[in-house]
Short mmCIF file of C-alpha atoms and ligand atoms in Angstrom, two decimals:
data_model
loop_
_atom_site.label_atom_id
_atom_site.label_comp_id
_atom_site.label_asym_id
_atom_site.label_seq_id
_atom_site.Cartn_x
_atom_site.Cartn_y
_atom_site.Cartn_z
CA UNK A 1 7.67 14.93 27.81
CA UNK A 2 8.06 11.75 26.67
CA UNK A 3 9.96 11.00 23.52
CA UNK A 4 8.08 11.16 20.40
CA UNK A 5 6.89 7.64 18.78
CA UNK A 6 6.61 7.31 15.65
CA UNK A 7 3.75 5.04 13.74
CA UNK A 8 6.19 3.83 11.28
CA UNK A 9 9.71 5.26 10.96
CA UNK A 10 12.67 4.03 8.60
CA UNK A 11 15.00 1.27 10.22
CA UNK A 12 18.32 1.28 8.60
CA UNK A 13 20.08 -2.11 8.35
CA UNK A 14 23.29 -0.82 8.41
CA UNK A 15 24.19 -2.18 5.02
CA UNK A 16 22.94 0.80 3.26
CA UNK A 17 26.50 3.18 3.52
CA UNK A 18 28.40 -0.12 1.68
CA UNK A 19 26.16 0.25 -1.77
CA UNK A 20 25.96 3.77 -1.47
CA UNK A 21 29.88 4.02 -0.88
CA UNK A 22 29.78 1.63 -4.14
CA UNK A 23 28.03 4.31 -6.30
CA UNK A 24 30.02 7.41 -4.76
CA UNK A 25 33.40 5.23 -5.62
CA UNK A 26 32.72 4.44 -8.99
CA UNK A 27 30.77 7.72 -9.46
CA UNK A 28 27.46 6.21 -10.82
CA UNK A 29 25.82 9.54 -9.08
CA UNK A 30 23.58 9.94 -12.33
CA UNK A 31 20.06 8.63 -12.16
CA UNK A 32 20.40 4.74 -13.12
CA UNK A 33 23.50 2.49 -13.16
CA UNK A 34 24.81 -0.72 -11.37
CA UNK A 35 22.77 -0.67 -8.19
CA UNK A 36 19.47 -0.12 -10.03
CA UNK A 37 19.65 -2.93 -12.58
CA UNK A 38 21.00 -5.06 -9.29
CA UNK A 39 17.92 -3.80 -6.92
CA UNK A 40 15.42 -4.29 -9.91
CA UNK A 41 16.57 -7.97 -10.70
CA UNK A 42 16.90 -8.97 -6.66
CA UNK A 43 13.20 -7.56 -6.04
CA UNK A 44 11.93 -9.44 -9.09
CA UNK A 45 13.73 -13.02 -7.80
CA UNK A 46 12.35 -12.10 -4.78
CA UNK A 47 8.59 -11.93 -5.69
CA UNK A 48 8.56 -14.24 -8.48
CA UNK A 49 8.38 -12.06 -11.31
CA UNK A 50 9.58 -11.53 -14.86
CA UNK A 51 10.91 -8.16 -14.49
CA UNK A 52 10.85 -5.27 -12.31
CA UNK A 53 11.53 -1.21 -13.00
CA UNK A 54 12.76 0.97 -10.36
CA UNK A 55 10.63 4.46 -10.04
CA UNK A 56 11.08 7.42 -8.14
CA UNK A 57 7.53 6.46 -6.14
CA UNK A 58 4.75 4.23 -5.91
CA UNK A 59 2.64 7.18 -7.31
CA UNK A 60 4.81 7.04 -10.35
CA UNK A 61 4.54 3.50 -10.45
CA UNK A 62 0.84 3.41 -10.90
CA UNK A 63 0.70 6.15 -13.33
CA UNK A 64 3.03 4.43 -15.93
CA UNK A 65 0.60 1.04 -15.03
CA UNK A 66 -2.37 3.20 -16.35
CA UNK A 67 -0.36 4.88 -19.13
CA UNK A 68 0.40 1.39 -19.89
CA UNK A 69 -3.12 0.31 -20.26
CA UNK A 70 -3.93 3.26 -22.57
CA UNK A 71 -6.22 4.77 -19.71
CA UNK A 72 -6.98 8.32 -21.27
CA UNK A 73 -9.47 11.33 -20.96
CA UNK A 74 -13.41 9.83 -20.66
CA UNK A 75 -11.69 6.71 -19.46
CA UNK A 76 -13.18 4.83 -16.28
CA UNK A 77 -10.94 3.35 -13.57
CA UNK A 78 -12.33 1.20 -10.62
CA UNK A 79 -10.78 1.25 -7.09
CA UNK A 80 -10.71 0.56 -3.69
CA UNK A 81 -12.46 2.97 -1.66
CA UNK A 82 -10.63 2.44 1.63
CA UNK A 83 -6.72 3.45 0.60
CA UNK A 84 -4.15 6.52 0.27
CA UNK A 85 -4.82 9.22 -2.13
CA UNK A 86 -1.81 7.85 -4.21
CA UNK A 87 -3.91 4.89 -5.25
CA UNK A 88 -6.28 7.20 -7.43
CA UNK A 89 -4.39 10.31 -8.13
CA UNK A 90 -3.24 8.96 -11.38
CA UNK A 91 -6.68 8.31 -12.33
CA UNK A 92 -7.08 11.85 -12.44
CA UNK A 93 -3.35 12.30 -14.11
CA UNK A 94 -4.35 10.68 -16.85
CA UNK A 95 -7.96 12.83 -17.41
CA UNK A 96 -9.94 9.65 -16.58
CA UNK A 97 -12.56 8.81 -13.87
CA UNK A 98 -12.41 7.09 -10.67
CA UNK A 99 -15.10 4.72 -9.63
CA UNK A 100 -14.72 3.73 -6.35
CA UNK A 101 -15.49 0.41 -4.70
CA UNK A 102 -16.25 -0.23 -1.02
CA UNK A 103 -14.21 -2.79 1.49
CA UNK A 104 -15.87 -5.94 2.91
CA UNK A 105 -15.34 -7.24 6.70
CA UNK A 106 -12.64 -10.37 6.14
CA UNK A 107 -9.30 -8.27 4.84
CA UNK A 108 -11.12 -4.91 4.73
CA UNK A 109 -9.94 -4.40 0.86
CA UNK A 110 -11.96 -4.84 -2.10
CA UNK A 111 -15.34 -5.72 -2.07
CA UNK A 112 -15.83 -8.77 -4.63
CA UNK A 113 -19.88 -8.01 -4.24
CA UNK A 114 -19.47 -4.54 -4.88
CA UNK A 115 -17.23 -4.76 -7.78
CA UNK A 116 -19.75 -7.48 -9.37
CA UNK A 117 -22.04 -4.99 -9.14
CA UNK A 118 -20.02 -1.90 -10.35
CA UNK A 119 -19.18 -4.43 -13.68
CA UNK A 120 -22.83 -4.94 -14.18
CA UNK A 121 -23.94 -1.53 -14.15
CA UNK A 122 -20.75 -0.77 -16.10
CA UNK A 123 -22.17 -3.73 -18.60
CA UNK A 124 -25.26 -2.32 -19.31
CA UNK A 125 -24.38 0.76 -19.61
CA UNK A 126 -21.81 -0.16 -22.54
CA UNK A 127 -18.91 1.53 -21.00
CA UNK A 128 -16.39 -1.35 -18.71
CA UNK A 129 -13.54 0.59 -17.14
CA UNK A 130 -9.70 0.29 -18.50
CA UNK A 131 -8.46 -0.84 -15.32
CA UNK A 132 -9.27 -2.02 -11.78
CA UNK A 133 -6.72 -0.80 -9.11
CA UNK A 134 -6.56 -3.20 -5.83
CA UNK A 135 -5.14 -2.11 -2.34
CA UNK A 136 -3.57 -4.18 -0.15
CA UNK A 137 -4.62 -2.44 2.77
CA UNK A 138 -1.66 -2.56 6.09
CA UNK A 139 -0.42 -5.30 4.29
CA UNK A 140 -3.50 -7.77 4.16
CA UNK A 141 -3.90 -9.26 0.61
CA UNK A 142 -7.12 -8.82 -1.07
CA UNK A 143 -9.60 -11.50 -1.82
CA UNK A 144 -7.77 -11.93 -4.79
CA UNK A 145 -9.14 -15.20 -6.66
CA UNK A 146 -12.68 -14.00 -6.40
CA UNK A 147 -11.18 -10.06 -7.87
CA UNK A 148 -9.46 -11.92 -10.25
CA UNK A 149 -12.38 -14.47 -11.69
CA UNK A 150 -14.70 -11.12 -11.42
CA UNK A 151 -11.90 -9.17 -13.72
CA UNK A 152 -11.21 -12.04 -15.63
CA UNK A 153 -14.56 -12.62 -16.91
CA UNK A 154 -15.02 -8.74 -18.02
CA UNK A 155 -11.51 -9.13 -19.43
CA UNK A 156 -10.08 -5.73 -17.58
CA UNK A 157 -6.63 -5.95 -16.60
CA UNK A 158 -5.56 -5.25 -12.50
CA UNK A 159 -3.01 -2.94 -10.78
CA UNK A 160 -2.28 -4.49 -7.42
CA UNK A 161 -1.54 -1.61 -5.31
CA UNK A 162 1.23 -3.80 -3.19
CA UNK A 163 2.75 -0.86 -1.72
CA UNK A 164 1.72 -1.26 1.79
CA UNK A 165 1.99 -5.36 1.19
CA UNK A 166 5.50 -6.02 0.01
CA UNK A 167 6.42 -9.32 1.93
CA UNK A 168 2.93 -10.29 2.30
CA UNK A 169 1.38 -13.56 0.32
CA UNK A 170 -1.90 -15.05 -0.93
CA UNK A 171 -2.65 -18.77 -0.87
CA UNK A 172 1.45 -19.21 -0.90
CA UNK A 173 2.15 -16.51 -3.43
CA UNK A 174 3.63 -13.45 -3.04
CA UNK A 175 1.74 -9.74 -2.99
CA UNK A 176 2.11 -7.63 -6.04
CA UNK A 177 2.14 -10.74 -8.68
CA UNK A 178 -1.34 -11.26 -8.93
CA UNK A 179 -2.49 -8.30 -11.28
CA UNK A 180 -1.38 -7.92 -14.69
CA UNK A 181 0.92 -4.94 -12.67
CA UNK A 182 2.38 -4.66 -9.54
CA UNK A 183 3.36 -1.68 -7.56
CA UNK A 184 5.48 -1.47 -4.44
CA UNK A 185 6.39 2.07 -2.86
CA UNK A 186 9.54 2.11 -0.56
CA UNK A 187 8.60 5.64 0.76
CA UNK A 188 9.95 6.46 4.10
CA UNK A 189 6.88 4.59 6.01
CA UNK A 190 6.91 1.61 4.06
CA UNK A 191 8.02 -2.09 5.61
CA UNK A 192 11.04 -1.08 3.47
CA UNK A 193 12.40 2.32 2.43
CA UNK A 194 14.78 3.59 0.11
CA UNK A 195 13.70 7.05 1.51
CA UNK A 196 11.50 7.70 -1.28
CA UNK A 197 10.97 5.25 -4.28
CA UNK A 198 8.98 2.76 -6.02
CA UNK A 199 8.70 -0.35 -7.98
CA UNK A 200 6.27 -1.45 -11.12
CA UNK A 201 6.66 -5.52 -11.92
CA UNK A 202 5.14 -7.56 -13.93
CA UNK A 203 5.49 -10.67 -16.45
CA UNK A 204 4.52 -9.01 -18.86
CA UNK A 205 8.31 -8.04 -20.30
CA UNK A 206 7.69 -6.25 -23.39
CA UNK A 207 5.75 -4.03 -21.74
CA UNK A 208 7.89 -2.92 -18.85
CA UNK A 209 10.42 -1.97 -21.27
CA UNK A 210 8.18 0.43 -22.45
CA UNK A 211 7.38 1.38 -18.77
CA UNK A 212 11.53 1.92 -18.99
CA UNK A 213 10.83 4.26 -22.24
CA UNK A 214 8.07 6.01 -21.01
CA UNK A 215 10.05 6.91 -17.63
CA UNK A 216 13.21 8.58 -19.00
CA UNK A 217 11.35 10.95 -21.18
CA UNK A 218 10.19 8.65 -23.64
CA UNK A 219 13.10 9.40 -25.76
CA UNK A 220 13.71 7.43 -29.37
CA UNK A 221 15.93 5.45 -30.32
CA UNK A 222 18.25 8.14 -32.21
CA UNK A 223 21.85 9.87 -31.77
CA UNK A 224 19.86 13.26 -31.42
CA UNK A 225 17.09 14.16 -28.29
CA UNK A 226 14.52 12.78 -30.37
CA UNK A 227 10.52 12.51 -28.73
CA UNK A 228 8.01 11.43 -30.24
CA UNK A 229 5.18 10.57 -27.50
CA UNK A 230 4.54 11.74 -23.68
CA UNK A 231 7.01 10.88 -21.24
CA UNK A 232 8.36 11.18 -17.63
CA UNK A 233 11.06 11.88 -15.59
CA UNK A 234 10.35 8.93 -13.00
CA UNK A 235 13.55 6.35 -12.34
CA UNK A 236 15.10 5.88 -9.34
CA UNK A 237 18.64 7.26 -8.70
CA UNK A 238 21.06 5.13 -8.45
CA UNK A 239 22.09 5.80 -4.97
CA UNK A 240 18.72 5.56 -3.95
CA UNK A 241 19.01 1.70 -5.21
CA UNK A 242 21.41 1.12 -2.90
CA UNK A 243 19.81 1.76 -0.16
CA UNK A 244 17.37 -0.12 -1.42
CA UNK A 245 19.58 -3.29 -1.83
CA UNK A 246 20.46 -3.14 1.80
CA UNK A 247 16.65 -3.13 2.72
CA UNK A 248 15.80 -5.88 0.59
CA UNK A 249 18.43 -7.93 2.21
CA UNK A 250 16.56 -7.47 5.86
CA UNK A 251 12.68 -7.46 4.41
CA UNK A 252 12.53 -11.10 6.01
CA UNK A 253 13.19 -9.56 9.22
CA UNK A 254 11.28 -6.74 9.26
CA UNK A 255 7.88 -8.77 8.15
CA UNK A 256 8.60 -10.92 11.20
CA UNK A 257 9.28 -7.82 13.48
CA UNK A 258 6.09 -6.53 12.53
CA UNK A 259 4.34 -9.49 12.85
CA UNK A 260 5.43 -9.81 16.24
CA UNK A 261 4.98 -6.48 17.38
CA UNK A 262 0.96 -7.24 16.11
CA UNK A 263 1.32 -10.63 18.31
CA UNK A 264 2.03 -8.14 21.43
CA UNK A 265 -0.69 -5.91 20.90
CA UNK A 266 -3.08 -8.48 20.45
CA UNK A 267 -2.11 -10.47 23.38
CA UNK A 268 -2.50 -7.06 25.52
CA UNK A 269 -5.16 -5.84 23.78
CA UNK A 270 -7.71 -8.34 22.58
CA UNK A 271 -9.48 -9.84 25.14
CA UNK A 272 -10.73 -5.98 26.26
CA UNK A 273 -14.67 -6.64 24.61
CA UNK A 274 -15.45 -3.47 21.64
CA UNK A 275 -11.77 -4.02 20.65
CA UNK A 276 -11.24 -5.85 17.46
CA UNK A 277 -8.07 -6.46 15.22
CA UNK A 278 -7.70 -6.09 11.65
CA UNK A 279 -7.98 -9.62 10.60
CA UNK A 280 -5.75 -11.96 8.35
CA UNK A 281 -7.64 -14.02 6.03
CA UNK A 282 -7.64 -17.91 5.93
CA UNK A 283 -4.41 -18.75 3.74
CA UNK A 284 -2.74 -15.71 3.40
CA UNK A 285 0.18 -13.75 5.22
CA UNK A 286 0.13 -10.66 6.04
CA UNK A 287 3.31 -8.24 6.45
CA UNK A 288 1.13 -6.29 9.25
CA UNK A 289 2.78 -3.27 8.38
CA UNK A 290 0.47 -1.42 10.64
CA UNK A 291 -1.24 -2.64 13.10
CA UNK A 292 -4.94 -1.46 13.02
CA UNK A 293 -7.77 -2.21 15.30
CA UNK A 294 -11.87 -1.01 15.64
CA UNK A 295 -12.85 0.34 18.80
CA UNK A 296 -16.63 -0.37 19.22
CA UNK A 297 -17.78 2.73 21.22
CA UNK A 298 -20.91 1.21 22.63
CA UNK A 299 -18.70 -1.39 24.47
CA UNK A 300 -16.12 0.47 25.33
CA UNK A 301 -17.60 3.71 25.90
CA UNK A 302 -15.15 5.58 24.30
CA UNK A 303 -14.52 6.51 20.68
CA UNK A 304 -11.58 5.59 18.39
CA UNK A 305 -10.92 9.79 18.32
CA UNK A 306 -10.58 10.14 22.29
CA UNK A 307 -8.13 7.44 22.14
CA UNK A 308 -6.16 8.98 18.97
CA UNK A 309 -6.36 12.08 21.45
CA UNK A 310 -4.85 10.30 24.46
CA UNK A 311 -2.35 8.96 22.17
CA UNK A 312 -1.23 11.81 20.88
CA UNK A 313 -0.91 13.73 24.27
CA UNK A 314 1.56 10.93 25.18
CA UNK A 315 3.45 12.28 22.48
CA UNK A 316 2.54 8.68 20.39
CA UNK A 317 1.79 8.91 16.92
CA UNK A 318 -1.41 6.66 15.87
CA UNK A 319 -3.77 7.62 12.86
CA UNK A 320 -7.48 7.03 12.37
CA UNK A 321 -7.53 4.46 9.08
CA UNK A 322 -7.48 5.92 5.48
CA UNK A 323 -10.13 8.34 4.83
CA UNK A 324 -11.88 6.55 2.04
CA UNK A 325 -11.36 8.47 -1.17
CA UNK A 326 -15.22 8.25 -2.11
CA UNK A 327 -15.52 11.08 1.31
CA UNK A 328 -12.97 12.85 0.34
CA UNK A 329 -13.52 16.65 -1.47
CA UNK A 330 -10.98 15.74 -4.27
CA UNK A 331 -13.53 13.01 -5.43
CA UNK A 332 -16.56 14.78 -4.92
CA UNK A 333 -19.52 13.19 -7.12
CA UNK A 334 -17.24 10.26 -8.35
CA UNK A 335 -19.56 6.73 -8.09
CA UNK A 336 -18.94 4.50 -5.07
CA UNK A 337 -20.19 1.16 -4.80
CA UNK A 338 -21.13 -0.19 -1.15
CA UNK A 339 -20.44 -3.57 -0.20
CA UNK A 340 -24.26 -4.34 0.28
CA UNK A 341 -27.01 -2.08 0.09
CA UNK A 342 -26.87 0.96 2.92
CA UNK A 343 -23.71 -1.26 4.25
CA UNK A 344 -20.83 1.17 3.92
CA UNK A 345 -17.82 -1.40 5.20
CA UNK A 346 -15.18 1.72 4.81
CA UNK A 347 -16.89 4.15 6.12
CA UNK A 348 -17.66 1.91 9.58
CA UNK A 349 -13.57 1.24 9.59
CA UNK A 350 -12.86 5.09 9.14
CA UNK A 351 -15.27 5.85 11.62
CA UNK A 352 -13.86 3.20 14.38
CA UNK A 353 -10.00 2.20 13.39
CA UNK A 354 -7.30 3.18 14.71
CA UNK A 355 -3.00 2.20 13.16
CA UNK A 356 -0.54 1.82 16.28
CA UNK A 357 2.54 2.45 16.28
CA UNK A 358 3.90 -0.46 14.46
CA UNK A 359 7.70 0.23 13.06
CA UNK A 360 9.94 -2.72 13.29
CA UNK A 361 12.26 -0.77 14.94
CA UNK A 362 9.99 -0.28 17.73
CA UNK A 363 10.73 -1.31 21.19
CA UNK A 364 8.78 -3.60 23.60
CA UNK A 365 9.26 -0.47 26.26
CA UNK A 366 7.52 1.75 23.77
CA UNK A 367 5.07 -0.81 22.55
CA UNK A 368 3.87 -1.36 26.48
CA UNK A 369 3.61 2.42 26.74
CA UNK A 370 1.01 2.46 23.76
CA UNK A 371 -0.78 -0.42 25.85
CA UNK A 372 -0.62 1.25 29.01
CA UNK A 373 -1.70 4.61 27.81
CA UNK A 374 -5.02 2.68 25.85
CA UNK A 375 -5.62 0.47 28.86
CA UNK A 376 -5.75 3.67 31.06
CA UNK A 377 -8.22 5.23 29.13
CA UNK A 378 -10.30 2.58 28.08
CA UNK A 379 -10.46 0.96 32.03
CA UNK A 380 -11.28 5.15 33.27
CA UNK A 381 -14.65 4.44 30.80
CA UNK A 382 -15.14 0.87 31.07
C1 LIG B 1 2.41 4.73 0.01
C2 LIG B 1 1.32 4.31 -0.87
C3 LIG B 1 1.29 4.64 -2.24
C4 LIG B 1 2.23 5.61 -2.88
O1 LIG B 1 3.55 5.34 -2.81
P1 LIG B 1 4.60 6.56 -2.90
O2 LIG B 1 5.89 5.84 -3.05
O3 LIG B 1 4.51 7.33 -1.63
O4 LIG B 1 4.27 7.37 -4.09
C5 LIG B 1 0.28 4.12 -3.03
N1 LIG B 1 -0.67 3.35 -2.50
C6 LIG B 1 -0.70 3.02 -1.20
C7 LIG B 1 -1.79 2.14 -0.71
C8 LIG B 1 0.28 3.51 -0.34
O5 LIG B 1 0.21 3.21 0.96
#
């Protein structure tokens, strides 16, 4: 059997022992200290922003955002459609409703049509949401000046779900500074890990020391345990920091490995007719933190699932794209908005997409072994 490939394992950059050797030295084991006031300031420089808090996840990341925002019970949150679960679970956290908005063709995020139209409705019926949560879906940026003019003009703050976009940039600047929150995740999958962690930035200062409040138990200002509102148990560990300092120092290097492993693919790949690549828009970089690609089953004859099969019998992990949440049971009955009229842009890319593996640890050996093993297939139905 061949060895199992993953779609998008950690890759260490050797660095990581020295900080963590730093904290076990000077014994900053407890949850914050040195490393996570360093990582936190080098990830802010890094994007451009004011200030940065390190979390224990993404997931926590975009709770506090919504805490933040005073989303509560009766509340109504837009989002994308086409994402991870972790995007909208805190909807539900905090007792408040998901409404979910489709993808459109050009960076397969956000909808700008769709949203337009989930404001008006939301307009007229006298109740705009608190929030609007947008992905940044394998890396590729949303159309974020049109989200933004949209959001703008209803005056309802964003949460750019960066997690899967760190590195990335829009029209020269960089994902996760575009919303009036960012979030970044550095679970194990992520372009960079610090095995499990996350980040919430913003410019907004003031109120990311309250994210800092709100995140160690929301305890007050007093020489006693003193509480007075909600709070949660959600920094990252100091150790954990560490090995996020190390990661930060090679991010560069890991966009550009996954950037090139998406050049290989496409030069092997794209020229096979019913095969089509996730696209970058005009003026924007993506990280390409997975590289995805639609199978069009009435030119190739086959169907994105076969090939997940063959895949997967090769012992190579590769995933169908994100479920959107608007199928999914957990959501059952929540609104969705379509990108046009009986045009449902996720659903299509659920139906036909397919992430390779795509680590930037991964060889060109392995890589050609993914090629070979679609080629095969798709040449036995071609
Ligand atoms: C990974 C991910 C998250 C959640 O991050 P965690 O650190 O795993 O909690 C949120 N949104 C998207 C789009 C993700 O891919």
């Amino acid at each position: 059997m061949n060895k199992k490939m993953h779609l998008s394992p950690p890759h260490l950059s050797g660095n990581e022992l020295k900080y963590i050797q730093e904290a076990l030295d000077t014994n900053w084991i407890a949850p914050l200290g040195p490393n996570v006031d360093a990582f936190e300031n080098e990830l802010a420089r890094y994007i451009g922003a004011n200030e940065a808090v390190a979390l224990s996840s993404g997931t926590a990341a975009i709770h506090l955002a919504l805490s933040l925002l005073g989303v509560n019970k009766g509340d109504t949150v837009f989002c994308s459609t086409l994402t991870f679960v972790a995007s909208a679970n805190p909807i539900l956290y905090q007792g408040a409703e998901p409404v979910f908005v489709d993808s459109e063709p050009e960076t397969w995020n956000m909808s700008p049509e769709a949203l337009e139209k989930a404001f008006k409705e939301a307009a007229l019926a006298g109740k705009l949401p608190k929030a609007v949560i947008v992905v940044n879906l394998y890396g590729q940026s949303a159309k974020m000046d049109e989200i933004l003019s949209i959001c703008n003009g209803y005056d309802v703050p964003i949460i750019e779900d960066a997690a899967e976009s760190l590195g990335s940039s829009y029209k020269g600047k960089p994902s996760g500074t575009f919303g009036k929150f960012g979030v970044f995740s550095f679970n194990g999958n992520k372009i960079i890990t610090t095995s499990g962690g996350g980040m919430l930035v913003s410019d907004d200062v003031d109120t990311l020391k309250k994210a800092r409040f709100l995140a160690t138990q929301s305890r007050d200002p007093a020489p006693h345990y003193q509480h007075s509102e909600i709070g949660f148990n959600y920094r990252m560990s100091n150790i954990l920091a560490g090995i996020g300092r190390a990661q930060l120092e090679v991010l560069e290097e890991r966009v550009n490995a996954r950037r090139f492993t998406f050049s290989q693919y496409y030069e092997e790949l794209s020229y096979i007719s019913g095969i089509h690549f996730m696209p970058e828009l005009e003026n924007t970089m993506s990280n390409r933190w997975l590289t995805t690609l639609t199978v069009d089953e009435k030119e190739t004859g086959i169907s994105s699932n076969v090939l997940l099969q063959s895949l997967a019998e090769e012992n190579i992990e590769a995933r169908p794209v994100w479920k959107p949440l608007h199928l999914q049971p957990l959501f059952e009955g929540a609104k969705y908005y379509p990108h046009k009229d009986h045009h449902s842009v996720s659903e299509q890319l659920f139906t036909t997409g397919i992430c390779l593996p795509s680590g930037s640890n991964l060889s060109e050996e392995e890589l050609m072994r993914v090629v070979d093993c679609l080629k095969h297939e798709l040449k036995l139905k071609v």
